[in-house]
Amino acid sequence: MYSEKVMDHFSNPRNVGEIVNPDGVGEIGNAKCGDIMKMYLKIENNIIVDAKFKTFGCGAAIATSSMSTELIIGKTVDEALSITNKSVAEALDGLPPAKMHCSNLAEEAIRSAIEDYKRKNGLLEDGDGCIACGRRCDDIHHHEDED
Ligand code: FES
């Protein structure tokens, strides 16, 4: 049911942990299942030089969190923002349809952490973030409705 890559990233997740003095932090909860992902970014000259995560969630959430950190390290902030839950799932050779929603956590946590970085550095532009709550309401579906 799960690809070898999913099993690999679930059993041996990359970049687990926290970054001391991160440049951006994002925390996203999935209101439907209660799973939570926290993403820490270190950003230098607009490049993501390090990313670490903590995920309290299912195996698919952990595997997508792990893969998403590998995908964004070395990328510019804008390149990282173009990563979607689908591209994370594709990099893992797919997820079962019933688990695709789990990959939303990774996409949303990356966006949330980058928005935190932009907010702290006065770089937020119109259209960034959820205007209603600044993505602090813990409901990713709410944000999907807003966007
Ligand atoms: Fe909650 Fe997978 S079941 S993220």
Short mmCIF file of C-alpha atoms and ligand atoms in Angstrom, two decimals:
data_model
loop_
_atom_site.label_atom_id
_atom_site.label_comp_id
_atom_site.label_asym_id
_atom_site.label_seq_id
_atom_site.Cartn_x
_atom_site.Cartn_y
_atom_site.Cartn_z
CA MET A 1 0.00 0.00 0.00
CA TYR A 2 2.87 2.40 0.77
CA SER A 3 5.84 2.94 -1.55
CA GLU A 4 9.34 1.99 -0.43
CA LYS A 5 10.22 5.68 -0.20
CA VAL A 6 7.29 6.37 2.13
CA MET A 7 8.33 3.46 4.33
CA ASP A 8 11.95 4.64 4.28
CA HIS A 9 11.11 8.22 5.29
CA PHE A 10 8.64 6.97 7.92
CA SER A 11 11.12 4.50 9.48
CA ASN A 12 14.14 6.76 9.13
CA PRO A 13 12.88 10.35 8.97
CA ARG A 14 15.41 13.02 7.92
CA ASN A 15 15.88 16.35 9.67
CA VAL A 16 13.83 15.61 12.79
CA GLY A 17 14.26 18.10 15.60
CA GLU A 18 14.41 21.81 16.26
CA ILE A 19 16.62 24.67 15.10
CA VAL A 20 17.89 27.02 17.78
CA ASN A 21 17.14 30.65 16.83
CA PRO A 22 15.28 29.76 13.63
CA ASP A 23 14.54 32.44 11.03
CA GLY A 24 11.02 31.10 10.56
CA VAL A 25 8.74 28.71 12.44
CA GLY A 26 5.43 27.33 11.30
CA GLU A 27 3.00 25.14 13.15
CA ILE A 28 0.02 23.61 11.43
CA GLY A 29 -2.68 21.33 12.73
CA ASN A 30 -5.03 19.14 10.77
CA ALA A 31 -8.41 19.76 12.35
CA LYS A 32 -9.85 16.50 11.01
CA CYS A 33 -7.36 14.10 12.60
CA GLY A 34 -5.67 16.31 15.21
CA ASP A 35 -2.17 15.74 13.79
CA ILE A 36 0.33 18.58 14.19
CA MET A 37 3.51 19.54 12.35
CA LYS A 38 6.05 22.14 13.40
CA MET A 39 8.66 23.33 10.88
CA TYR A 40 11.82 25.32 11.66
CA LEU A 41 13.80 27.11 8.96
CA LYS A 42 17.24 28.68 8.83
CA ILE A 43 17.39 31.15 5.95
CA GLU A 44 20.50 32.96 4.69
CA ASN A 45 20.50 35.32 1.71
CA ASN A 46 17.03 34.11 0.74
CA ILE A 47 18.20 30.46 0.65
CA ILE A 48 16.87 27.82 3.03
CA VAL A 49 20.09 26.46 4.47
CA ASP A 50 18.49 24.17 7.06
CA ALA A 51 15.07 22.80 7.92
CA LYS A 52 13.94 20.63 10.78
CA PHE A 53 10.54 19.34 11.79
CA LYS A 54 8.58 17.74 14.57
CA THR A 55 5.43 15.93 13.58
CA PHE A 56 2.92 14.41 15.94
CA GLY A 57 1.01 12.40 13.42
CA CYS A 58 0.47 9.40 11.25
CA GLY A 59 3.13 7.63 9.19
CA ALA A 60 2.20 9.48 6.00
CA ALA A 61 2.46 12.82 7.82
CA ILE A 62 5.92 11.93 9.11
CA ALA A 63 7.13 10.69 5.70
CA THR A 64 5.85 13.82 3.93
CA SER A 65 7.37 16.07 6.60
CA SER A 66 10.72 14.34 6.16
CA MET A 67 10.64 14.51 2.36
CA SER A 68 9.52 18.14 2.39
CA THR A 69 12.59 19.17 4.42
CA GLU A 70 14.83 17.41 1.89
CA LEU A 71 13.05 19.19 -0.97
CA ILE A 72 13.38 22.70 0.45
CA ILE A 73 16.95 22.68 1.80
CA GLY A 74 19.11 24.55 -0.70
CA LYS A 75 16.12 26.20 -2.38
CA THR A 76 15.24 29.88 -2.44
CA VAL A 77 12.24 31.00 -0.42
CA ASP A 78 10.18 31.42 -3.59
CA GLU A 79 11.16 27.99 -4.89
CA ALA A 80 10.13 26.46 -1.57
CA LEU A 81 6.79 28.23 -1.77
CA SER A 82 6.09 26.53 -5.10
CA ILE A 83 6.30 23.09 -3.46
CA THR A 84 2.84 21.61 -3.09
CA ASN A 85 1.48 18.63 -1.24
CA LYS A 86 1.29 16.89 -4.63
CA SER A 87 4.96 17.45 -5.39
CA VAL A 88 5.91 16.09 -1.95
CA ALA A 89 3.71 13.03 -2.54
CA GLU A 90 5.22 12.54 -6.02
CA ALA A 91 8.74 12.69 -4.58
CA LEU A 92 7.68 9.81 -2.33
CA ASP A 93 6.40 7.82 -5.34
CA GLY A 94 2.82 8.53 -4.34
CA LEU A 95 0.51 8.16 -1.37
CA PRO A 96 -2.69 6.14 -1.14
CA PRO A 97 -5.65 8.44 -2.01
CA ALA A 98 -7.03 8.18 1.53
CA LYS A 99 -3.74 9.57 2.88
CA MET A 100 -3.24 12.46 0.46
CA HIS A 101 -4.75 14.88 2.99
CA CYS A 102 -1.85 14.07 5.32
CA SER A 103 0.56 15.70 2.85
CA ASN A 104 -1.26 19.02 3.31
CA LEU A 105 0.48 19.39 6.65
CA ALA A 106 3.92 19.59 5.00
CA GLU A 107 2.88 22.15 2.38
CA GLU A 108 1.07 24.30 4.93
CA ALA A 109 3.87 24.12 7.50
CA ILE A 110 6.44 25.26 4.89
CA ARG A 111 4.22 28.19 3.93
CA SER A 112 3.55 29.08 7.54
CA ALA A 113 7.27 29.03 8.43
CA ILE A 114 8.16 31.17 5.38
CA GLU A 115 5.40 33.62 6.24
CA ASP A 116 6.78 33.84 9.76
CA TYR A 117 10.22 34.60 8.27
CA LYS A 118 8.74 37.24 5.96
CA ARG A 119 6.71 38.78 8.76
CA LYS A 120 9.78 39.08 10.99
CA ASN A 121 11.78 40.66 8.17
CA GLY A 122 9.10 43.03 6.89
CA LEU A 123 8.81 41.11 3.62
CA LEU A 124 5.11 40.19 3.70
CA GLU A 125 3.25 41.19 0.55
CA ASP A 126 -0.43 41.53 -0.20
CA GLY A 127 -1.97 38.12 -0.49
CA ASP A 128 0.53 36.39 1.78
CA GLY A 129 -0.97 34.45 4.64
CA CYS A 130 -4.45 34.06 5.89
CA ILE A 131 -5.73 37.55 6.51
CA ALA A 132 -8.26 36.43 9.08
CA CYS A 133 -5.93 34.77 11.51
CA GLY A 134 -2.36 34.81 10.20
CA ARG A 135 -2.60 31.01 9.99
CA ARG A 136 -2.86 30.64 13.71
CA CYS A 137 -6.29 29.07 13.82
CA ASP A 138 -4.95 25.50 13.36
CA ASP A 139 -7.44 24.67 10.65
CA ILE A 140 -5.86 24.08 7.25
CA HIS A 141 -9.24 23.66 5.63
CA HIS A 142 -10.20 27.09 6.84
CA HIS A 143 -7.14 28.45 5.03
CA GLU A 144 -8.03 26.57 1.86
CA ASP A 145 -11.42 28.26 1.96
CA GLU A 146 -9.81 31.65 2.50
CA ASP A 147 -7.29 31.40 -0.34
FE1 FES B 1 -3.64 13.06 10.27
FE2 FES B 1 -2.39 11.66 8.45
S1 FES B 1 -4.09 11.03 9.58
S2 FES B 1 -2.05 13.71 8.99
#
